[in-house]
């Protein structure tokens, strides 16, 4: 029980404003990189040009 | 220490979000809605998983090109007609699609197509001197359809080799796409391939890792794009798929209505809808007059691509029909395209169809029927109604409850 309490205390100490700021920053970077990797696929393919005459 | 903990927390949040997106996008493309088939979208066409997830026991395949993008808001378009008729038709095609992309699509989808019936709407303009344009092929190329075609174990290696060779040749205009397909070929066919420089590139571990990462990301892109566009276009998903009650549309009434509407919208000599004539054709009349005196459909690589498409249908046990669309005769007379050089297309397509014992329904005799087309090649209300009637008859020929 004592060990668990000290574990919770340690977490509480860690969870300050800076921690959330870094978490948000890292998360945004990871998501941006992931979405870039997904949506960059095929963007260098030639564009369709209509020549239906 | 704080930064490491924050990074780990962000990693967990990212993993949960990525899995959530994956599951959500996967659920979005399982529409269980017959409207998905006649929903015209290139995002749908490019996604193997979106199309395959919406092929049901009673789904038929209708392959075409730019005509699907014409008349979408009218009661004559397949979207409206087959929706009301209760027929589940999966329409695939947009401007730029010709025989080769459809051959790849057929190679990919055939195992999932339980009805084993398909129609290809063949456009005469495909059979130009150079066949399919490499840039347009690349712009409409579906990596996931290509991969699924290679993964189709029932498709013969000989046909796969032909598709691989044609694809590789055309994708030369898009080096990164060519590299991806060559890698997919090496991994899925388990073989070495020639590089652009002509040296042999062996299959390695790096190939496999790159292939699986790229495949996953490409699939995610397709699922997210198709699912998002489907929802944005105002469609709904259902929990279970319900087959429609098939009823034959009143073709005659539709034709009469279409003729009346077209007569009120056409007052030009080229038998086009006035709105299109004024915006698209009138400004170029001077430059187009007698500009195509050397043009011909007599010889084209497209005929061999059509053979490839039909060979895949035969190999996969698909009962196929070709429907040849007409051209606007008034327009092509104006541009000086010699009539004998364009009329040759009907006989040559008939020849190819006969080689494979596939029926050809030709609408080529409608080239000078006012109201059949709304511009130089695309069907107007009457055209769509006659095409849909033929499609409906072919697909429901063995169904007793059609009536």
CSV table of C-alpha atoms in Angstrom, one decimal:
chain,number,residue,atom,x,y,z
A,1,UNK,CA,0.0,0.0,0.0
A,2,UNK,CA,2.8,2.3,0.9
A,3,UNK,CA,4.6,1.5,-2.3
A,4,UNK,CA,1.4,2.2,-4.3
A,5,UNK,CA,1.0,5.6,-2.6
A,6,UNK,CA,4.5,6.6,-3.3
A,7,UNK,CA,4.0,5.5,-7.0
A,8,UNK,CA,0.9,7.7,-7.2
A,9,UNK,CA,2.8,10.6,-5.6
A,10,UNK,CA,5.5,10.2,-8.2
A,11,UNK,CA,3.0,10.3,-11.0
A,12,UNK,CA,1.3,13.4,-9.6
A,13,UNK,CA,4.6,15.2,-9.4
A,14,UNK,CA,5.3,14.3,-13.0
A,15,UNK,CA,2.0,15.5,-14.3
A,16,UNK,CA,2.5,19.2,-14.3
A,17,UNK,CA,2.0,21.8,-17.0
A,18,UNK,CA,5.2,21.0,-18.8
A,19,UNK,CA,4.4,17.3,-19.1
A,20,UNK,CA,1.1,18.0,-20.8
A,21,UNK,CA,2.8,20.6,-23.1
A,22,UNK,CA,5.4,18.1,-24.2
A,23,UNK,CA,2.8,15.3,-24.6
A,24,UNK,CA,0.7,17.5,-26.8
A,25,UNK,CA,3.7,18.6,-28.8
A,26,UNK,CA,4.9,15.1,-29.4
A,27,UNK,CA,1.4,13.8,-30.2
A,28,UNK,CA,0.9,16.6,-32.7
A,29,UNK,CA,4.2,15.9,-34.3
A,30,UNK,CA,3.5,12.1,-34.5
A,31,UNK,CA,0.1,12.7,-36.0
A,32,UNK,CA,1.4,15.3,-38.5
A,33,UNK,CA,4.1,12.8,-39.6
A,34,UNK,CA,1.6,10.0,-39.9
A,35,UNK,CA,-0.9,12.0,-41.9
A,36,UNK,CA,1.8,13.3,-44.1
A,37,UNK,CA,3.0,9.7,-44.8
A,38,UNK,CA,-0.5,8.7,-45.7
A,39,UNK,CA,-1.5,11.6,-47.8
A,40,UNK,CA,1.8,12.2,-49.6
A,41,UNK,CA,1.4,8.9,-51.4
A,42,UNK,CA,0.6,9.4,-55.0
A,43,UNK,CA,0.8,13.2,-55.0
A,44,UNK,CA,3.7,13.1,-57.5
A,45,UNK,CA,1.6,11.1,-60.0
A,46,UNK,CA,0.8,13.0,-63.2
A,47,UNK,CA,-2.5,14.8,-63.2
A,48,UNK,CA,-5.4,13.7,-65.4
A,49,UNK,CA,-5.9,15.9,-68.5
A,50,UNK,CA,-9.1,15.6,-70.4
A,51,UNK,CA,-8.6,15.0,-74.1
A,52,UNK,CA,-12.0,13.4,-74.9
A,53,UNK,CA,-12.4,15.0,-78.3
B,1,UNK,CA,12.9,12.2,-17.6
B,2,UNK,CA,9.8,14.3,-18.0
B,3,UNK,CA,10.3,14.6,-21.7
B,4,UNK,CA,10.7,10.8,-22.0
B,5,UNK,CA,7.6,10.2,-20.0
B,6,UNK,CA,5.7,12.8,-22.2
B,7,UNK,CA,7.0,11.1,-25.4
B,8,UNK,CA,5.9,7.7,-24.1
B,9,UNK,CA,2.4,9.1,-23.3
B,10,UNK,CA,2.2,10.7,-26.7
B,11,UNK,CA,3.2,7.4,-28.3
B,12,UNK,CA,0.4,5.6,-26.5
B,13,UNK,CA,-2.1,8.4,-27.5
B,14,UNK,CA,-0.9,8.2,-31.1
B,15,UNK,CA,-1.2,4.4,-31.2
B,16,UNK,CA,-4.8,4.6,-29.9
B,17,UNK,CA,-5.7,7.4,-32.4
B,18,UNK,CA,-4.2,5.5,-35.3
B,19,UNK,CA,-6.0,2.3,-34.4
B,20,UNK,CA,-9.2,4.3,-33.9
B,21,UNK,CA,-8.8,5.9,-37.4
B,22,UNK,CA,-8.2,2.5,-38.9
B,23,UNK,CA,-11.2,0.9,-37.3
B,24,UNK,CA,-13.5,3.9,-38.0
B,25,UNK,CA,-12.4,4.1,-41.7
B,26,UNK,CA,-12.9,0.4,-42.1
B,27,UNK,CA,-16.4,0.6,-40.7
B,28,UNK,CA,-17.2,3.6,-43.0
B,29,UNK,CA,-16.5,1.8,-46.2
B,30,UNK,CA,-18.8,-1.2,-45.3
B,31,UNK,CA,-21.9,0.7,-46.4
B,32,UNK,CA,-24.4,-2.2,-46.7
B,33,UNK,CA,-26.2,0.2,-48.9
B,34,UNK,CA,-27.0,-0.5,-52.6
B,35,UNK,CA,-26.4,3.1,-53.4
B,36,UNK,CA,-22.7,2.6,-52.8
B,37,UNK,CA,-22.4,0.8,-56.2
B,38,UNK,CA,-23.9,3.5,-58.3
B,39,UNK,CA,-22.2,6.3,-56.3
B,40,UNK,CA,-19.8,7.8,-58.8
B,41,UNK,CA,-16.5,8.6,-57.2
B,42,UNK,CA,-12.9,8.1,-58.3
B,43,UNK,CA,-12.0,7.7,-54.6
B,44,UNK,CA,-14.2,4.6,-54.6
B,45,UNK,CA,-12.8,3.3,-57.8
B,46,UNK,CA,-9.2,3.5,-56.6
B,47,UNK,CA,-9.9,1.6,-53.4
B,48,UNK,CA,-9.9,-2.2,-53.7
B,49,UNK,CA,-11.0,-2.6,-50.1
B,50,UNK,CA,-13.9,-0.1,-50.5
B,51,UNK,CA,-15.2,-1.8,-53.6
B,52,UNK,CA,-14.6,-5.4,-52.4
B,53,UNK,CA,-16.4,-4.6,-49.1
B,54,UNK,CA,-19.5,-3.7,-51.0
B,55,UNK,CA,-19.7,-6.6,-53.5
B,56,UNK,CA,-22.6,-8.7,-52.4
B,57,UNK,CA,-24.0,-12.0,-53.8
B,58,UNK,CA,-26.3,-10.0,-56.1
B,59,UNK,CA,-23.8,-7.3,-57.2
B,60,UNK,CA,-23.0,-6.9,-60.9
B,61,UNK,CA,-20.0,-5.1,-62.3
B,62,UNK,CA,-20.5,-2.2,-64.8
B,63,UNK,CA,-17.2,-0.8,-66.1
B,64,UNK,CA,-17.0,2.3,-68.1
B,65,UNK,CA,-15.3,5.7,-68.3
B,66,UNK,CA,-16.3,9.4,-68.5
B,67,UNK,CA,-19.9,8.7,-69.3
B,68,UNK,CA,-20.5,8.0,-65.6
B,69,UNK,CA,-19.8,11.6,-64.9
B,70,UNK,CA,-22.5,12.8,-67.3
B,71,UNK,CA,-26.2,13.2,-66.4
B,72,UNK,CA,-25.6,12.3,-62.7
B,73,UNK,CA,-28.5,14.5,-61.6
B,74,UNK,CA,-31.0,13.2,-64.1
B,75,UNK,CA,-33.5,10.3,-63.8
B,76,UNK,CA,-31.7,8.5,-66.7
B,77,UNK,CA,-28.3,8.0,-65.1
B,78,UNK,CA,-27.6,4.4,-63.7
B,79,UNK,CA,-27.5,5.9,-60.2
B,80,UNK,CA,-31.2,6.8,-60.4
B,81,UNK,CA,-32.4,3.9,-62.7
B,82,UNK,CA,-30.8,1.0,-60.9
B,83,UNK,CA,-31.5,2.5,-57.5
B,84,UNK,CA,-35.2,2.4,-58.3
B,85,UNK,CA,-35.1,-0.9,-60.1
B,86,UNK,CA,-33.6,-2.6,-57.0
B,87,UNK,CA,-30.6,-3.9,-59.0
B,88,UNK,CA,-27.2,-3.8,-57.2
B,89,UNK,CA,-24.7,-2.6,-59.8
B,90,UNK,CA,-21.2,-1.6,-59.0
B,91,UNK,CA,-20.2,1.2,-61.4
B,92,UNK,CA,-16.5,1.7,-61.8
B,93,UNK,CA,-15.0,4.2,-64.2
B,94,UNK,CA,-14.2,7.9,-64.8
B,95,UNK,CA,-12.6,9.9,-67.6
B,96,UNK,CA,-9.3,8.2,-68.4
B,97,UNK,CA,-10.3,4.7,-67.6
B,98,UNK,CA,-9.9,2.3,-70.6
B,99,UNK,CA,-9.4,-1.4,-71.1
B,100,UNK,CA,-6.1,-1.8,-69.2
B,101,UNK,CA,-7.2,-0.3,-65.8
B,102,UNK,CA,-10.4,-2.3,-66.1
B,103,UNK,CA,-8.3,-5.5,-66.8
B,104,UNK,CA,-6.4,-4.9,-63.6
B,105,UNK,CA,-9.7,-4.2,-61.7
B,106,UNK,CA,-11.2,-7.4,-63.1
B,107,UNK,CA,-8.1,-9.4,-62.1
B,108,UNK,CA,-8.5,-8.0,-58.6
B,109,UNK,CA,-12.2,-8.2,-58.1
B,110,UNK,CA,-13.2,-11.4,-59.9
B,111,UNK,CA,-12.8,-13.7,-56.9
B,112,UNK,CA,-15.2,-11.4,-54.9
B,113,UNK,CA,-17.7,-11.0,-57.7
B,114,UNK,CA,-20.2,-13.8,-56.8
B,115,UNK,CA,-22.7,-13.0,-59.6
B,116,UNK,CA,-19.8,-13.6,-62.2
B,117,UNK,CA,-21.3,-11.1,-64.6
B,118,UNK,CA,-19.8,-7.9,-65.9
B,119,UNK,CA,-20.3,-5.4,-68.7
B,120,UNK,CA,-17.7,-3.1,-70.2
B,121,UNK,CA,-18.9,0.1,-71.8
B,122,UNK,CA,-16.5,0.6,-74.7
B,123,UNK,CA,-15.9,4.0,-76.0
B,124,UNK,CA,-14.6,4.4,-79.6
B,125,UNK,CA,-12.3,7.2,-78.7
B,126,UNK,CA,-10.2,4.8,-76.7
B,127,UNK,CA,-8.9,3.3,-79.9
B,128,UNK,CA,-6.6,6.1,-81.0
B,129,UNK,CA,-3.2,5.5,-82.5
B,130,UNK,CA,-1.4,5.4,-79.1
B,131,UNK,CA,-4.1,3.7,-77.0
B,132,UNK,CA,-4.3,4.7,-73.4
B,133,UNK,CA,-2.4,7.8,-72.5
B,134,UNK,CA,0.4,7.1,-70.0
B,135,UNK,CA,-0.2,10.2,-67.9
B,136,UNK,CA,-3.9,9.5,-67.6
B,137,UNK,CA,-3.2,5.8,-66.8
B,138,UNK,CA,-0.9,6.9,-64.0
B,139,UNK,CA,-3.5,9.5,-62.7
B,140,UNK,CA,-6.2,6.8,-62.5
B,141,UNK,CA,-3.9,3.9,-61.4
B,142,UNK,CA,-5.0,2.1,-58.3
B,143,UNK,CA,-2.1,0.5,-56.4
B,144,UNK,CA,-4.5,-1.5,-54.3
B,145,UNK,CA,-6.3,-3.0,-57.3
B,146,UNK,CA,-2.9,-3.9,-58.7
B,147,UNK,CA,-1.8,-5.5,-55.5
B,148,UNK,CA,-5.1,-7.5,-55.2
B,149,UNK,CA,-4.6,-8.6,-58.8
B,150,UNK,CA,-1.2,-10.0,-58.0
B,151,UNK,CA,-2.5,-11.6,-54.9
B,152,UNK,CA,-5.3,-13.3,-56.9
B,153,UNK,CA,-4.1,-16.9,-56.8
B,154,UNK,CA,-6.6,-18.1,-59.3
B,155,UNK,CA,-5.4,-15.7,-62.0
B,156,UNK,CA,-2.9,-17.3,-64.3
B,157,UNK,CA,0.8,-16.2,-64.2
B,158,UNK,CA,0.7,-15.6,-67.9
B,159,UNK,CA,-2.0,-13.0,-67.6
B,160,UNK,CA,-0.4,-11.4,-64.6
B,161,UNK,CA,2.9,-11.1,-66.6
B,162,UNK,CA,1.1,-9.3,-69.4
B,163,UNK,CA,-0.6,-6.9,-67.0
B,164,UNK,CA,2.7,-6.3,-65.2
B,165,UNK,CA,4.6,-5.6,-68.4
B,166,UNK,CA,1.9,-3.1,-69.7
B,167,UNK,CA,1.7,-1.4,-66.3
B,168,UNK,CA,5.4,-1.0,-66.0
B,169,UNK,CA,5.6,0.4,-69.5
B,170,UNK,CA,3.0,3.0,-68.9
B,171,UNK,CA,4.1,4.0,-65.4
B,172,UNK,CA,7.5,5.1,-66.7
B,173,UNK,CA,6.0,8.7,-66.6
B,174,UNK,CA,5.6,8.3,-62.8
B,175,UNK,CA,8.9,6.9,-61.4
B,176,UNK,CA,7.8,6.7,-57.8
B,177,UNK,CA,4.6,4.8,-58.7
B,178,UNK,CA,6.6,2.6,-61.0
B,179,UNK,CA,9.0,1.8,-58.2
B,180,UNK,CA,6.2,0.9,-55.8
B,181,UNK,CA,4.5,-1.4,-58.3
B,182,UNK,CA,7.8,-3.0,-59.3
B,183,UNK,CA,8.5,-3.6,-55.6
B,184,UNK,CA,5.0,-5.1,-55.1
B,185,UNK,CA,5.6,-7.3,-58.1
B,186,UNK,CA,8.9,-8.5,-56.7
B,187,UNK,CA,7.4,-9.2,-53.2
B,188,UNK,CA,4.1,-10.7,-54.3
B,189,UNK,CA,5.4,-12.7,-57.3
B,190,UNK,CA,8.6,-13.6,-55.4
B,191,UNK,CA,10.9,-12.6,-58.2
B,192,UNK,CA,13.7,-10.3,-59.3
B,193,UNK,CA,12.9,-7.5,-61.7
B,194,UNK,CA,14.8,-5.3,-64.1
B,195,UNK,CA,15.5,-1.8,-63.1
B,196,UNK,CA,15.0,1.2,-65.4
B,197,UNK,CA,18.8,1.0,-66.1
B,198,UNK,CA,18.4,-2.6,-67.3
B,199,UNK,CA,20.2,-4.3,-64.4
B,200,UNK,CA,18.5,-7.0,-62.3
B,201,UNK,CA,17.2,-6.0,-59.0
B,202,UNK,CA,16.9,-8.9,-56.6
B,203,UNK,CA,14.2,-9.4,-54.0
B,204,UNK,CA,15.5,-8.4,-50.5
B,205,UNK,CA,14.4,-7.8,-47.0
B,206,UNK,CA,14.3,-4.0,-47.5
B,207,UNK,CA,11.9,-4.6,-50.4
B,208,UNK,CA,9.5,-6.5,-48.1
B,209,UNK,CA,9.6,-4.0,-45.3
B,210,UNK,CA,9.1,-1.1,-47.7
B,211,UNK,CA,6.3,-3.0,-49.4
B,212,UNK,CA,4.3,-3.7,-46.3
B,213,UNK,CA,4.7,-0.2,-44.8
B,214,UNK,CA,3.8,1.4,-48.1
B,215,UNK,CA,0.8,-1.0,-48.6
B,216,UNK,CA,-0.5,-0.2,-45.2
B,217,UNK,CA,-0.3,3.5,-45.6
B,218,UNK,CA,-1.7,3.5,-49.1
B,219,UNK,CA,-4.6,1.4,-47.9
B,220,UNK,CA,-5.3,3.7,-45.0
B,221,UNK,CA,-5.3,6.6,-47.5
B,222,UNK,CA,-7.8,4.9,-49.7
B,223,UNK,CA,-10.1,3.9,-46.9
B,224,UNK,CA,-10.1,7.3,-45.2
B,225,UNK,CA,-10.6,9.1,-48.6
B,226,UNK,CA,-13.4,6.8,-49.8
B,227,UNK,CA,-15.1,6.6,-46.4
B,228,UNK,CA,-15.0,10.4,-46.0
B,229,UNK,CA,-16.3,11.2,-49.5
B,230,UNK,CA,-19.1,8.7,-49.1
B,231,UNK,CA,-20.2,10.3,-45.9
B,232,UNK,CA,-19.7,13.9,-47.2
B,233,UNK,CA,-21.9,13.0,-50.2
B,234,UNK,CA,-24.7,12.5,-47.7
B,235,UNK,CA,-25.0,8.7,-47.9
B,236,UNK,CA,-25.8,6.4,-45.0
B,237,UNK,CA,-24.4,3.1,-43.8
B,238,UNK,CA,-26.6,0.3,-42.6
B,239,UNK,CA,-26.0,-2.6,-40.2
B,240,UNK,CA,-27.0,-5.2,-42.7
B,241,UNK,CA,-27.3,-5.5,-46.4
B,242,UNK,CA,-30.7,-6.0,-47.9
B,243,UNK,CA,-31.0,-7.2,-51.5
B,244,UNK,CA,-33.4,-5.1,-53.6
B,245,UNK,CA,-36.8,-6.2,-55.0
B,246,UNK,CA,-36.1,-6.0,-58.7
B,247,UNK,CA,-38.6,-4.3,-60.9
B,248,UNK,CA,-38.3,-3.4,-64.6
B,249,UNK,CA,-38.3,0.3,-65.2
B,250,UNK,CA,-40.7,1.8,-67.8
B,251,UNK,CA,-38.1,2.2,-70.5
B,252,UNK,CA,-40.4,3.6,-73.1
B,253,UNK,CA,-41.7,6.4,-70.7
B,254,UNK,CA,-38.1,7.3,-69.9
B,255,UNK,CA,-37.1,7.5,-73.5
B,256,UNK,CA,-40.1,9.7,-74.4
B,257,UNK,CA,-39.4,12.0,-71.4
B,258,UNK,CA,-35.7,12.2,-72.4
B,259,UNK,CA,-36.5,13.0,-76.0
B,260,UNK,CA,-38.9,15.8,-74.9
B,261,UNK,CA,-36.4,17.3,-72.6
B,262,UNK,CA,-33.6,17.1,-75.1
B,263,UNK,CA,-35.6,18.7,-77.9
B,264,UNK,CA,-36.2,21.7,-75.6
B,265,UNK,CA,-32.4,22.0,-74.8
B,266,UNK,CA,-30.9,21.6,-78.3
B,267,UNK,CA,-31.0,24.1,-81.1
B,268,UNK,CA,-27.5,23.7,-82.7
B,269,UNK,CA,-26.5,21.8,-85.8
B,270,UNK,CA,-24.1,19.5,-84.0
B,271,UNK,CA,-27.0,17.8,-82.0
B,272,UNK,CA,-25.5,18.8,-78.6
B,273,UNK,CA,-27.1,20.1,-75.5
B,274,UNK,CA,-27.0,23.9,-76.0
B,275,UNK,CA,-25.4,24.6,-72.6
B,276,UNK,CA,-22.4,22.3,-73.4
B,277,UNK,CA,-22.2,23.5,-77.0
B,278,UNK,CA,-22.0,27.1,-76.0
B,279,UNK,CA,-19.5,26.6,-73.2
B,280,UNK,CA,-17.2,23.9,-74.5
B,281,UNK,CA,-17.5,23.6,-78.3
B,282,UNK,CA,-18.5,26.9,-79.8
B,283,UNK,CA,-15.2,28.6,-78.6
B,284,UNK,CA,-13.1,26.0,-80.4
B,285,UNK,CA,-15.2,25.5,-83.6
B,286,UNK,CA,-12.7,27.5,-85.7
B,287,UNK,CA,-9.6,25.5,-84.6
B,288,UNK,CA,-11.4,22.2,-84.8
B,289,UNK,CA,-12.9,22.4,-88.3
B,290,UNK,CA,-11.2,19.8,-90.5
B,291,UNK,CA,-8.5,19.3,-87.9
B,292,UNK,CA,-8.7,15.5,-87.8
B,293,UNK,CA,-8.4,14.4,-91.4
B,294,UNK,CA,-5.6,12.0,-90.6
B,295,UNK,CA,-7.2,10.5,-87.5
B,296,UNK,CA,-8.1,6.8,-87.5
B,297,UNK,CA,-9.3,4.0,-85.2
B,298,UNK,CA,-7.9,1.3,-87.6
B,299,UNK,CA,-4.8,0.5,-85.5
B,300,UNK,CA,-4.4,0.9,-81.8
B,301,UNK,CA,-2.7,-1.0,-78.8
B,302,UNK,CA,-6.1,-0.6,-77.2
B,303,UNK,CA,-7.4,-3.6,-79.1
B,304,UNK,CA,-4.8,-5.8,-77.4
B,305,UNK,CA,-5.7,-4.3,-74.1
B,306,UNK,CA,-9.3,-5.2,-74.8
B,307,UNK,CA,-8.1,-8.8,-75.6
B,308,UNK,CA,-6.3,-8.8,-72.2
B,309,UNK,CA,-9.5,-7.7,-70.4
B,310,UNK,CA,-11.5,-10.4,-72.1
B,311,UNK,CA,-8.8,-13.0,-71.4
B,312,UNK,CA,-9.0,-12.2,-67.7
B,313,UNK,CA,-12.8,-12.5,-67.7
B,314,UNK,CA,-12.5,-15.9,-69.4
B,315,UNK,CA,-9.7,-17.0,-67.0
B,316,UNK,CA,-11.8,-16.0,-64.0
B,317,UNK,CA,-15.1,-17.5,-65.2
B,318,UNK,CA,-16.8,-14.1,-65.7
B,319,UNK,CA,-19.6,-13.9,-68.1
B,320,UNK,CA,-18.9,-10.6,-69.9
B,321,UNK,CA,-20.6,-8.4,-72.4
B,322,UNK,CA,-19.2,-5.5,-74.4
B,323,UNK,CA,-21.4,-2.5,-75.0
B,324,UNK,CA,-20.0,-0.2,-77.8
B,325,UNK,CA,-21.0,3.4,-77.4
B,326,UNK,CA,-21.5,5.7,-80.4
B,327,UNK,CA,-19.8,8.9,-81.4
B,328,UNK,CA,-21.5,12.2,-82.3
B,329,UNK,CA,-21.4,11.8,-86.1
B,330,UNK,CA,-22.2,15.5,-86.7
B,331,UNK,CA,-19.2,16.6,-84.6
B,332,UNK,CA,-16.7,14.3,-86.2
B,333,UNK,CA,-17.9,15.1,-89.7
B,334,UNK,CA,-17.2,18.7,-88.7
B,335,UNK,CA,-13.7,18.0,-87.5
B,336,UNK,CA,-13.0,16.1,-90.7
B,337,UNK,CA,-12.4,12.7,-89.1
B,338,UNK,CA,-13.0,10.4,-92.1
B,339,UNK,CA,-16.0,8.3,-91.6
B,340,UNK,CA,-14.4,5.1,-92.8
B,341,UNK,CA,-11.5,5.7,-90.4
B,342,UNK,CA,-13.8,5.9,-87.4
B,343,UNK,CA,-16.5,3.3,-88.5
B,344,UNK,CA,-13.8,0.7,-88.6
B,345,UNK,CA,-13.9,0.5,-84.8
B,346,UNK,CA,-17.2,-1.4,-84.7
B,347,UNK,CA,-15.9,-4.2,-86.9
B,348,UNK,CA,-12.6,-4.4,-85.0
B,349,UNK,CA,-14.3,-4.5,-81.6
B,350,UNK,CA,-16.7,-7.2,-82.9
B,351,UNK,CA,-13.7,-9.2,-84.1
B,352,UNK,CA,-12.1,-9.1,-80.6
B,353,UNK,CA,-15.4,-10.0,-78.9
B,354,UNK,CA,-15.9,-12.9,-81.3
B,355,UNK,CA,-12.4,-14.2,-80.5
B,356,UNK,CA,-13.5,-14.7,-76.9
B,357,UNK,CA,-17.1,-15.7,-77.7
B,358,UNK,CA,-18.3,-12.6,-75.8
B,359,UNK,CA,-21.5,-10.8,-76.9
B,360,UNK,CA,-21.2,-7.3,-78.3
B,361,UNK,CA,-24.2,-5.0,-78.1
B,362,UNK,CA,-23.4,-2.1,-80.4
B,363,UNK,CA,-25.0,1.3,-80.2
B,364,UNK,CA,-22.7,2.5,-82.9
B,365,UNK,CA,-25.7,2.9,-85.3
B,366,UNK,CA,-26.9,5.8,-83.0
B,367,UNK,CA,-24.1,8.1,-84.2
B,368,UNK,CA,-26.6,10.4,-85.9
B,369,UNK,CA,-29.5,10.0,-83.6
B,370,UNK,CA,-30.3,13.5,-82.2
B,371,UNK,CA,-30.8,13.2,-78.4
B,372,UNK,CA,-28.7,10.1,-77.9
B,373,UNK,CA,-25.6,12.1,-77.0
B,374,UNK,CA,-25.3,15.4,-75.2
B,375,UNK,CA,-21.9,16.3,-76.6
B,376,UNK,CA,-19.3,14.6,-78.8
B,377,UNK,CA,-19.2,11.3,-77.0
B,378,UNK,CA,-21.3,11.2,-73.8
B,379,UNK,CA,-24.9,9.9,-73.6
B,380,UNK,CA,-27.8,12.1,-73.0
B,381,UNK,CA,-31.1,10.9,-71.5
B,382,UNK,CA,-32.1,8.6,-74.4
B,383,UNK,CA,-28.6,7.2,-74.6
B,384,UNK,CA,-28.4,6.4,-70.9
B,385,UNK,CA,-31.9,4.9,-71.0
B,386,UNK,CA,-31.0,2.5,-73.9
B,387,UNK,CA,-27.6,1.6,-72.2
B,388,UNK,CA,-29.4,0.9,-68.9
B,389,UNK,CA,-32.0,-1.2,-70.6
B,390,UNK,CA,-29.3,-3.4,-72.2
B,391,UNK,CA,-27.4,-3.6,-68.9
B,392,UNK,CA,-30.6,-4.5,-67.0
B,393,UNK,CA,-31.5,-7.2,-69.5
B,394,UNK,CA,-28.1,-8.8,-69.4
B,395,UNK,CA,-27.8,-8.8,-65.7
B,396,UNK,CA,-31.3,-10.0,-65.0
B,397,UNK,CA,-31.4,-12.5,-67.8
B,398,UNK,CA,-31.3,-15.5,-65.4
B,399,UNK,CA,-33.5,-14.0,-62.7
B,400,UNK,CA,-37.1,-15.1,-62.5
B,401,UNK,CA,-38.2,-12.3,-60.3
B,402,UNK,CA,-37.3,-9.5,-62.7
B,403,UNK,CA,-40.5,-8.0,-63.9
